[in-house]
């Protein structure tokens, strides 16, 4: 049985998702534009099944609502309560472990979170294409673009990274600081924190992707003086023709927070400074990011490189496998 605190967490997360009117309106419009009467739909990461309900409204004959978390029990309840228990098949499993009696015409998956790729979204989609979807299936999203910009985030940096460099009743905890600086963190990024116009690192085509990895590069030019504490990352997921779900901080947008990829040390920037940025990820689980700054005033370039691989002390067993 679910503990009281787990139940509270599940309900809080689902209500957080549902209260986001921009997210729901975008998904609703995209599902109405894509799902056709009689379609079989796979809702991968169904939560309490809101996208499955939208798919039924658009005429889906059957929806497989696949969810590894306990929230699927809410989906079961709501489907029955809305007279849809025959059309929405709720399965409490990871999509990678599920077997379906038929292949689906449409994939719905809102597993994008802060930086477009929730852990294992890419491998889950590759697996779904191979086993659970028809070859010509329509994918929502079909493409995810990752965007990046240097950001000034002194409070987040102080509480997440520099906190470890302070004196704690005379004890030195600074050995932890380098690990903290190598972790990707959620960030409530506001547009005012951007130090340059964001640039696209590249796009992932979920319909043709064969490896669950991404590597992208971008060049940005600082538009004002400030201190870069890290890179701010966000995404734009194309759900249907002309319908995009994004957590771009410059738009009135979905409530998903953005990602902070901290720098090892805060980097002062002047207007016109050039930043070459590289970001790569394996399946949204491990990330690495590098920055090379070339000052507008001339002078030597400065580089920094971080990776989640260095985000926690490894035990001997983890490093050597024994
Ligand atoms: C952001 S929630 C979205 C829930 C719902 N689809 C909605 O739009 O409100 C993402 C959900 O996907 C689930 N999830 C992620 N990857 C999954 C997988 N491979 N198989 C099953 N569930 C998955 C998570 O447990 C989480 O509940």
mmCIF file of C-alpha atoms and ligand atoms in Angstrom:
data_model
loop_
_atom_site.group_PDB
_atom_site.id
_atom_site.type_symbol
_atom_site.label_atom_id
_atom_site.label_comp_id
_atom_site.label_asym_id
_atom_site.label_seq_id
_atom_site.Cartn_x
_atom_site.Cartn_y
_atom_site.Cartn_z
ATOM 1 C CA UNK A 1 0.000 0.000 0.000
ATOM 2 C CA UNK A 2 1.128 3.534 -0.786
ATOM 3 C CA UNK A 3 2.396 5.488 2.232
ATOM 4 C CA UNK A 4 0.518 8.667 3.135
ATOM 5 C CA UNK A 5 3.452 10.812 2.019
ATOM 6 C CA UNK A 6 3.729 8.959 -1.327
ATOM 7 C CA UNK A 7 -0.015 9.378 -1.892
ATOM 8 C CA UNK A 8 0.279 13.092 -1.137
ATOM 9 C CA UNK A 9 3.218 13.347 -3.556
ATOM 10 C CA UNK A 10 1.338 11.556 -6.369
ATOM 11 C CA UNK A 11 -1.741 13.771 -5.957
ATOM 12 C CA UNK A 12 0.321 16.952 -5.676
ATOM 13 C CA UNK A 13 2.258 16.168 -8.876
ATOM 14 C CA UNK A 14 -0.910 15.351 -10.811
ATOM 15 C CA UNK A 15 -2.685 18.521 -9.667
ATOM 16 C CA UNK A 16 0.426 20.550 -10.534
ATOM 17 C CA UNK A 17 0.264 19.097 -14.069
ATOM 18 C CA UNK A 18 -3.465 19.714 -14.418
ATOM 19 C CA UNK A 19 -3.373 23.283 -13.146
ATOM 20 C CA UNK A 20 -1.085 24.205 -16.022
ATOM 21 C CA UNK A 21 -3.686 25.580 -18.449
ATOM 22 C CA UNK A 22 -1.138 26.361 -21.194
ATOM 23 C CA UNK A 23 0.137 22.772 -21.154
ATOM 24 C CA UNK A 24 -3.357 21.265 -21.212
ATOM 25 C CA UNK A 25 -4.618 23.589 -23.967
ATOM 26 C CA UNK A 26 -1.574 22.798 -26.111
ATOM 27 C CA UNK A 27 -1.982 19.031 -25.688
ATOM 28 C CA UNK A 28 -5.756 19.245 -26.210
ATOM 29 C CA UNK A 29 -5.348 21.125 -29.500
ATOM 30 C CA UNK A 30 -2.582 18.780 -30.692
ATOM 31 C CA UNK A 31 -4.579 15.628 -29.889
ATOM 32 C CA UNK A 32 -7.682 16.989 -31.632
ATOM 33 C CA UNK A 33 -5.545 17.807 -34.677
ATOM 34 C CA UNK A 34 -3.880 14.378 -34.791
ATOM 35 C CA UNK A 35 -6.029 11.560 -33.381
ATOM 36 C CA UNK A 36 -8.590 10.217 -35.884
ATOM 37 C CA UNK A 37 -11.749 8.228 -35.173
ATOM 38 C CA UNK A 38 -10.879 4.541 -34.745
ATOM 39 C CA UNK A 39 -7.206 5.120 -33.889
ATOM 40 C CA UNK A 40 -5.340 2.960 -31.396
ATOM 41 C CA UNK A 41 -3.310 5.253 -29.108
ATOM 42 C CA UNK A 42 -0.382 4.609 -26.775
ATOM 43 C CA UNK A 43 -0.254 7.130 -23.885
ATOM 44 C CA UNK A 44 3.308 6.559 -22.633
ATOM 45 C CA UNK A 45 3.701 7.916 -19.110
ATOM 46 C CA UNK A 46 -0.050 8.423 -18.710
ATOM 47 C CA UNK A 47 -0.100 9.796 -15.138
ATOM 48 C CA UNK A 48 -3.783 10.082 -14.151
ATOM 49 C CA UNK A 49 -4.729 9.693 -17.815
ATOM 50 C CA UNK A 50 -5.690 13.184 -18.929
ATOM 51 C CA UNK A 51 -4.191 12.725 -22.416
ATOM 52 C CA UNK A 52 -5.971 9.352 -22.721
ATOM 53 C CA UNK A 53 -9.288 11.127 -22.028
ATOM 54 C CA UNK A 54 -8.485 13.727 -24.708
ATOM 55 C CA UNK A 55 -7.654 10.918 -27.153
ATOM 56 C CA UNK A 56 -11.038 9.244 -26.521
ATOM 57 C CA UNK A 57 -12.782 12.575 -27.031
ATOM 58 C CA UNK A 58 -11.007 12.835 -30.406
ATOM 59 C CA UNK A 59 -12.403 9.416 -31.379
ATOM 60 C CA UNK A 60 -9.729 6.877 -30.407
ATOM 61 C CA UNK A 61 -11.146 3.356 -30.425
ATOM 62 C CA UNK A 62 -8.696 2.244 -27.745
ATOM 63 C CA UNK A 63 -6.005 3.870 -25.637
ATOM 64 C CA UNK A 64 -3.261 1.969 -23.862
ATOM 65 C CA UNK A 65 -2.424 4.138 -20.846
ATOM 66 C CA UNK A 66 0.988 2.918 -19.686
ATOM 67 C CA UNK A 67 2.393 4.320 -16.457
ATOM 68 C CA UNK A 68 5.012 2.924 -14.103
ATOM 69 C CA UNK A 69 3.917 5.095 -11.147
ATOM 70 C CA UNK A 70 0.910 4.583 -8.833
ATOM 71 C CA UNK A 71 -0.873 7.521 -10.541
ATOM 72 C CA UNK A 72 -2.226 4.931 -13.023
ATOM 73 C CA UNK A 73 -4.703 3.871 -10.306
ATOM 74 C CA UNK A 74 -6.204 7.367 -10.582
ATOM 75 C CA UNK A 75 -6.404 6.936 -14.375
ATOM 76 C CA UNK A 76 -8.295 3.657 -13.908
ATOM 77 C CA UNK A 77 -10.777 5.355 -11.579
ATOM 78 C CA UNK A 78 -11.323 8.366 -13.837
ATOM 79 C CA UNK A 79 -11.690 6.244 -17.008
ATOM 80 C CA UNK A 80 -14.431 4.169 -15.345
ATOM 81 C CA UNK A 81 -16.127 7.230 -13.910
ATOM 82 C CA UNK A 82 -16.306 8.766 -17.395
ATOM 83 C CA UNK A 83 -17.689 5.557 -18.950
ATOM 84 C CA UNK A 84 -14.418 4.848 -20.775
ATOM 85 C CA UNK A 85 -13.200 1.678 -19.019
ATOM 86 C CA UNK A 86 -13.730 -0.323 -22.250
ATOM 87 C CA UNK A 87 -11.664 2.100 -24.333
ATOM 88 C CA UNK A 88 -8.840 3.040 -21.922
ATOM 89 C CA UNK A 89 -6.687 0.073 -20.935
ATOM 90 C CA UNK A 90 -4.589 1.076 -17.908
ATOM 91 C CA UNK A 91 -1.291 -0.762 -17.458
ATOM 92 C CA UNK A 92 0.942 -0.185 -14.434
ATOM 93 C CA UNK A 93 4.305 -0.928 -16.043
ATOM 94 C CA UNK A 94 7.292 0.715 -17.654
ATOM 95 C CA UNK A 95 6.602 0.966 -21.367
ATOM 96 C CA UNK A 96 9.843 -0.948 -21.988
ATOM 97 C CA UNK A 97 8.360 -3.957 -20.136
ATOM 98 C CA UNK A 98 4.829 -3.842 -21.494
ATOM 99 C CA UNK A 99 3.397 -6.160 -24.160
ATOM 100 C CA UNK A 100 0.390 -4.935 -26.163
ATOM 101 C CA UNK A 101 -2.038 -7.084 -28.195
ATOM 102 C CA UNK A 102 -1.893 -4.604 -31.111
ATOM 103 C CA UNK A 103 0.324 -1.801 -32.386
ATOM 104 C CA UNK A 104 -0.769 1.809 -31.979
ATOM 105 C CA UNK A 105 -1.399 4.482 -34.635
ATOM 106 C CA UNK A 106 -0.472 7.359 -32.319
ATOM 107 C CA UNK A 107 2.056 7.885 -29.516
ATOM 108 C CA UNK A 108 1.396 10.520 -26.862
ATOM 109 C CA UNK A 109 4.162 11.188 -24.356
ATOM 110 C CA UNK A 110 4.634 14.168 -22.094
ATOM 111 C CA UNK A 111 7.912 13.117 -20.542
ATOM 112 C CA UNK A 112 9.849 16.241 -21.478
ATOM 113 C CA UNK A 113 10.281 18.007 -18.107
ATOM 114 C CA UNK A 114 12.944 20.678 -17.564
ATOM 115 C CA UNK A 115 15.290 20.182 -20.521
ATOM 116 C CA UNK A 116 13.207 18.241 -23.006
ATOM 117 C CA UNK A 117 14.404 14.748 -22.155
ATOM 118 C CA UNK A 118 13.185 13.180 -18.984
ATOM 119 C CA UNK A 119 15.406 10.242 -17.978
ATOM 120 C CA UNK A 120 15.037 7.493 -20.626
ATOM 121 C CA UNK A 121 12.500 9.276 -22.866
ATOM 122 C CA UNK A 122 14.703 8.555 -25.880
ATOM 123 C CA UNK A 123 15.185 4.845 -25.223
ATOM 124 C CA UNK A 124 11.474 4.508 -24.338
ATOM 125 C CA UNK A 125 10.500 6.044 -27.703
ATOM 126 C CA UNK A 126 13.006 3.924 -29.644
ATOM 127 C CA UNK A 127 11.633 0.820 -27.921
ATOM 128 C CA UNK A 128 8.006 1.875 -28.518
ATOM 129 C CA UNK A 129 8.693 2.412 -32.226
ATOM 130 C CA UNK A 130 10.219 -1.058 -32.496
ATOM 131 C CA UNK A 131 7.557 -3.001 -30.560
ATOM 132 C CA UNK A 132 4.417 -1.038 -29.755
ATOM 133 C CA UNK A 133 3.727 1.334 -32.673
ATOM 134 C CA UNK A 134 2.809 0.876 -36.334
ATOM 135 C CA UNK A 135 5.632 1.883 -38.686
ATOM 136 C CA UNK A 136 3.725 4.962 -39.870
ATOM 137 C CA UNK A 137 2.561 5.952 -36.363
ATOM 138 C CA UNK A 138 2.115 9.658 -35.602
ATOM 139 C CA UNK A 139 4.332 10.722 -32.685
ATOM 140 C CA UNK A 140 3.462 13.520 -30.260
ATOM 141 C CA UNK A 141 5.986 15.021 -29.912
ATOM 142 C CA UNK A 142 7.603 14.309 -33.264
ATOM 143 C CA UNK A 143 10.558 16.565 -32.624
ATOM 144 C CA UNK A 144 12.193 18.162 -29.579
ATOM 145 C CA UNK A 145 14.517 21.151 -29.850
ATOM 146 C CA UNK A 146 16.895 21.972 -27.006
ATOM 147 C CA UNK A 147 17.706 25.640 -26.348
ATOM 148 C CA UNK A 148 20.466 27.158 -24.258
ATOM 149 C CA UNK A 149 21.715 30.507 -22.945
ATOM 150 C CA UNK A 150 24.096 31.725 -20.224
ATOM 151 C CA UNK A 151 22.137 32.793 -17.156
ATOM 152 C CA UNK A 152 22.657 34.971 -14.111
ATOM 153 C CA UNK A 153 21.259 32.973 -11.208
ATOM 154 C CA UNK A 154 23.060 34.128 -8.046
ATOM 155 C CA UNK A 155 20.517 32.800 -5.561
ATOM 156 C CA UNK A 156 20.262 29.350 -7.127
ATOM 157 C CA UNK A 157 24.055 29.149 -7.461
ATOM 158 C CA UNK A 158 24.565 30.233 -3.864
ATOM 159 C CA UNK A 159 22.138 27.684 -2.441
ATOM 160 C CA UNK A 160 23.062 24.789 -4.750
ATOM 161 C CA UNK A 161 26.820 25.198 -5.257
ATOM 162 C CA UNK A 162 28.444 27.860 -3.085
ATOM 163 C CA UNK A 163 26.642 26.697 0.039
ATOM 164 C CA UNK A 164 29.360 24.033 0.327
ATOM 165 C CA UNK A 165 32.164 26.594 0.385
ATOM 166 C CA UNK A 166 30.898 28.288 3.567
ATOM 167 C CA UNK A 167 32.237 27.744 7.023
ATOM 168 C CA UNK A 168 29.927 25.454 8.988
ATOM 169 C CA UNK A 169 30.638 25.974 12.699
ATOM 170 C CA UNK A 170 34.347 25.757 11.908
ATOM 171 C CA UNK A 171 34.138 22.692 9.644
ATOM 172 C CA UNK A 172 35.251 22.639 6.013
ATOM 173 C CA UNK A 173 32.679 21.015 3.692
ATOM 174 C CA UNK A 174 34.209 22.388 0.501
ATOM 175 C CA UNK A 175 35.100 18.900 -0.791
ATOM 176 C CA UNK A 176 31.427 18.627 -1.760
ATOM 177 C CA UNK A 177 31.336 21.815 -3.861
ATOM 178 C CA UNK A 178 32.847 20.353 -7.084
ATOM 179 C CA UNK A 179 30.233 17.592 -7.054
ATOM 180 C CA UNK A 180 27.442 20.132 -6.624
ATOM 181 C CA UNK A 181 28.747 22.089 -9.625
ATOM 182 C CA UNK A 182 28.521 18.978 -11.810
ATOM 183 C CA UNK A 183 24.811 18.399 -11.366
ATOM 184 C CA UNK A 184 21.961 19.454 -13.622
ATOM 185 C CA UNK A 185 19.346 21.153 -11.475
ATOM 186 C CA UNK A 186 15.788 22.425 -11.977
ATOM 187 C CA UNK A 187 15.698 26.230 -12.190
ATOM 188 C CA UNK A 188 12.763 28.634 -12.053
ATOM 189 C CA UNK A 189 14.418 30.669 -14.779
ATOM 190 C CA UNK A 190 12.987 34.102 -15.599
ATOM 191 C CA UNK A 191 13.682 35.879 -18.899
ATOM 192 C CA UNK A 192 15.530 38.684 -17.012
ATOM 193 C CA UNK A 193 18.229 36.191 -16.016
ATOM 194 C CA UNK A 194 19.246 35.546 -19.644
ATOM 195 C CA UNK A 195 22.614 37.072 -20.560
ATOM 196 C CA UNK A 196 22.241 36.342 -24.292
ATOM 197 C CA UNK A 197 19.546 35.467 -26.785
ATOM 198 C CA UNK A 198 19.069 31.701 -26.386
ATOM 199 C CA UNK A 199 20.192 29.503 -29.277
ATOM 200 C CA UNK A 200 19.092 26.061 -30.434
ATOM 201 C CA UNK A 201 21.576 23.266 -29.683
ATOM 202 C CA UNK A 202 19.830 21.061 -32.209
ATOM 203 C CA UNK A 203 16.700 18.992 -32.663
ATOM 204 C CA UNK A 204 15.839 15.380 -31.972
ATOM 205 C CA UNK A 205 13.571 13.714 -34.523
ATOM 206 C CA UNK A 206 11.814 11.068 -32.429
ATOM 207 C CA UNK A 207 10.557 9.303 -35.560
ATOM 208 C CA UNK A 208 14.006 8.499 -36.920
ATOM 209 C CA UNK A 209 16.253 8.476 -33.835
ATOM 210 C CA UNK A 210 18.203 5.211 -33.496
ATOM 211 C CA UNK A 211 20.524 5.971 -30.546
ATOM 212 C CA UNK A 212 19.279 7.350 -27.192
ATOM 213 C CA UNK A 213 21.777 10.179 -27.169
ATOM 214 C CA UNK A 214 22.117 13.788 -28.225
ATOM 215 C CA UNK A 215 25.053 16.142 -28.748
ATOM 216 C CA UNK A 216 24.576 19.740 -29.792
ATOM 217 C CA UNK A 217 26.510 22.978 -30.170
ATOM 218 C CA UNK A 218 25.497 26.614 -30.164
ATOM 219 C CA UNK A 219 27.117 30.027 -30.311
ATOM 220 C CA UNK A 220 25.685 32.941 -28.379
ATOM 221 C CA UNK A 221 26.798 36.528 -27.882
ATOM 222 C CA UNK A 222 26.315 38.238 -24.519
ATOM 223 C CA UNK A 223 23.807 41.078 -24.827
ATOM 224 C CA UNK A 224 24.664 42.708 -21.493
ATOM 225 C CA UNK A 225 27.250 42.707 -18.748
ATOM 226 C CA UNK A 226 26.643 40.223 -15.951
ATOM 227 C CA UNK A 227 27.867 37.087 -14.254
ATOM 228 C CA UNK A 228 27.045 33.726 -15.796
ATOM 229 C CA UNK A 229 26.423 31.175 -13.054
ATOM 230 C CA UNK A 230 25.526 28.494 -15.536
ATOM 231 C CA UNK A 231 23.659 27.598 -18.668
ATOM 232 C CA UNK A 232 19.884 27.731 -18.675
ATOM 233 C CA UNK A 233 18.277 24.985 -20.744
ATOM 234 C CA UNK A 234 14.723 24.666 -21.996
ATOM 235 C CA UNK A 235 12.884 22.857 -24.799
ATOM 236 C CA UNK A 236 10.366 23.238 -27.626
ATOM 237 C CA UNK A 237 8.490 20.019 -28.423
ATOM 238 C CA UNK A 238 6.545 19.959 -31.723
ATOM 239 C CA UNK A 239 3.286 18.131 -31.020
ATOM 240 C CA UNK A 240 1.500 18.795 -34.325
ATOM 241 C CA UNK A 241 1.710 21.141 -37.303
ATOM 242 C CA UNK A 242 1.944 24.629 -35.770
ATOM 243 C CA UNK A 243 1.449 23.345 -32.191
ATOM 244 C CA UNK A 244 4.498 23.429 -29.929
ATOM 245 C CA UNK A 245 4.856 22.814 -26.201
ATOM 246 C CA UNK A 246 7.698 24.839 -24.744
ATOM 247 C CA UNK A 247 9.015 26.069 -21.413
ATOM 248 C CA UNK A 248 10.805 29.030 -23.032
ATOM 249 C CA UNK A 249 11.162 31.580 -20.194
ATOM 250 C CA UNK A 250 10.428 34.431 -22.661
ATOM 251 C CA UNK A 251 6.896 33.175 -23.333
ATOM 252 C CA UNK A 252 3.766 32.877 -21.213
ATOM 253 C CA UNK A 253 4.306 29.205 -21.085
ATOM 254 C CA UNK A 254 3.932 25.889 -19.339
ATOM 255 C CA UNK A 255 4.793 25.787 -15.656
ATOM 256 C CA UNK A 256 7.631 23.294 -16.060
ATOM 257 C CA UNK A 257 10.742 24.798 -14.578
ATOM 258 C CA UNK A 258 13.873 24.975 -16.706
ATOM 259 C CA UNK A 259 17.272 23.346 -16.282
ATOM 260 C CA UNK A 260 20.414 24.851 -14.749
ATOM 261 C CA UNK A 261 23.770 23.462 -15.858
ATOM 262 C CA UNK A 262 26.096 25.228 -13.402
ATOM 263 C CA UNK A 263 29.578 26.466 -14.253
ATOM 264 C CA UNK A 264 32.473 25.423 -12.025
ATOM 265 C CA UNK A 265 33.015 29.111 -11.206
ATOM 266 C CA UNK A 266 30.861 32.154 -11.967
ATOM 267 C CA UNK A 267 32.004 33.701 -15.260
ATOM 268 C CA UNK A 268 31.913 37.507 -15.727
ATOM 269 C CA UNK A 269 30.586 38.456 -19.168
ATOM 270 C CA UNK A 270 30.685 41.729 -21.063
ATOM 271 C CA UNK A 271 28.415 42.739 -23.938
ATOM 272 C CA UNK A 272 29.665 41.167 -27.169
ATOM 273 C CA UNK A 273 31.528 38.297 -25.484
ATOM 274 C CA UNK A 274 31.212 35.133 -27.524
ATOM 275 C CA UNK A 275 30.297 31.821 -25.928
ATOM 276 C CA UNK A 276 30.685 28.521 -27.732
ATOM 277 C CA UNK A 277 28.505 25.975 -25.925
ATOM 278 C CA UNK A 278 28.428 22.191 -26.190
ATOM 279 C CA UNK A 279 25.893 19.965 -24.467
ATOM 280 C CA UNK A 280 25.493 16.220 -24.717
ATOM 281 C CA UNK A 281 23.384 13.633 -22.981
ATOM 282 C CA UNK A 282 22.931 9.920 -22.838
ATOM 283 C CA UNK A 283 19.176 9.321 -22.679
ATOM 284 C CA UNK A 284 18.560 12.346 -20.444
ATOM 285 C CA UNK A 285 20.280 10.516 -17.569
ATOM 286 C CA UNK A 286 23.890 11.613 -17.876
ATOM 287 C CA UNK A 287 24.724 15.105 -19.133
ATOM 288 C CA UNK A 288 27.903 16.985 -19.985
ATOM 289 C CA UNK A 289 28.317 20.653 -20.865
ATOM 290 C CA UNK A 290 31.207 22.838 -21.926
ATOM 291 C CA UNK A 291 31.632 26.550 -22.469
ATOM 292 C CA UNK A 292 34.383 28.506 -24.201
ATOM 293 C CA UNK A 293 34.284 32.256 -23.730
ATOM 294 C CA UNK A 294 36.085 34.565 -26.128
ATOM 295 C CA UNK A 295 36.031 38.132 -24.734
ATOM 296 C CA UNK A 296 34.880 40.881 -27.115
ATOM 297 C CA UNK A 297 37.859 42.951 -25.881
ATOM 298 C CA UNK A 298 40.360 40.314 -27.093
ATOM 299 C CA UNK A 299 42.428 38.283 -24.667
ATOM 300 C CA UNK A 300 42.625 34.562 -24.124
ATOM 301 C CA UNK A 301 39.619 32.254 -24.326
ATOM 302 C CA UNK A 302 38.433 30.593 -21.108
ATOM 303 C CA UNK A 303 37.014 27.078 -21.026
ATOM 304 C CA UNK A 304 35.013 25.116 -18.546
ATOM 305 C CA UNK A 305 33.663 21.592 -18.805
ATOM 306 C CA UNK A 306 31.265 19.828 -16.448
ATOM 307 C CA UNK A 307 29.550 16.454 -16.414
ATOM 308 C CA UNK A 308 27.036 14.682 -14.222
ATOM 309 C CA UNK A 309 29.450 11.762 -14.219
ATOM 310 C CA UNK A 310 31.422 13.867 -11.699
ATOM 311 C CA UNK A 311 28.267 14.802 -9.782
ATOM 312 C CA UNK A 312 28.725 12.473 -6.822
ATOM 313 C CA UNK A 313 31.627 10.656 -5.145
ATOM 314 C CA UNK A 314 31.928 7.175 -6.653
ATOM 315 C CA UNK A 315 32.673 4.202 -4.498
ATOM 316 C CA UNK A 316 35.544 1.920 -5.443
ATOM 317 C CA UNK A 317 32.962 -0.719 -6.404
ATOM 318 C CA UNK A 318 31.144 1.694 -8.731
ATOM 319 C CA UNK A 319 34.407 2.679 -10.403
ATOM 320 C CA UNK A 320 36.005 -0.752 -10.683
ATOM 321 C CA UNK A 321 32.958 -3.007 -10.544
ATOM 322 C CA UNK A 322 34.388 -4.923 -7.567
HETATM 323 C C1 LIG B 1 5.054 14.626 -16.707
HETATM 324 S S1 LIG B 1 4.166 13.181 -16.298
HETATM 325 C C2 LIG B 1 2.839 13.302 -17.475
HETATM 326 C C3 LIG B 1 1.565 12.625 -17.030
HETATM 327 C C4 LIG B 1 0.401 12.760 -18.023
HETATM 328 N N1 LIG B 1 0.710 12.146 -19.297
HETATM 329 C C5 LIG B 1 0.001 14.193 -18.239
HETATM 330 O O1 LIG B 1 0.250 14.711 -19.341
HETATM 331 O O2 LIG B 1 -0.527 14.808 -17.314
HETATM 332 C C6 LIG B 1 5.209 11.910 -16.964
HETATM 333 C C7 LIG B 1 4.885 10.526 -16.480
HETATM 334 O O3 LIG B 1 5.560 9.588 -17.288
HETATM 335 C C8 LIG B 1 5.874 8.449 -16.509
HETATM 336 N N2 LIG B 1 6.888 7.697 -17.275
HETATM 337 C C9 LIG B 1 8.060 8.181 -17.778
HETATM 338 N N3 LIG B 1 8.671 7.238 -18.528
HETATM 339 C C10 LIG B 1 7.863 6.135 -18.505
HETATM 340 C C11 LIG B 1 7.949 4.839 -19.105
HETATM 341 N N4 LIG B 1 8.988 4.502 -19.881
HETATM 342 N N5 LIG B 1 6.963 3.962 -18.877
HETATM 343 C C12 LIG B 1 5.896 4.282 -18.088
HETATM 344 N N6 LIG B 1 5.759 5.502 -17.497
HETATM 345 C C13 LIG B 1 6.725 6.425 -17.718
HETATM 346 C C14 LIG B 1 6.308 9.039 -15.171
HETATM 347 O O4 LIG B 1 6.158 8.092 -14.125
HETATM 348 C C15 LIG B 1 5.326 10.217 -15.054
HETATM 349 O O5 LIG B 1 4.186 9.849 -14.318
#
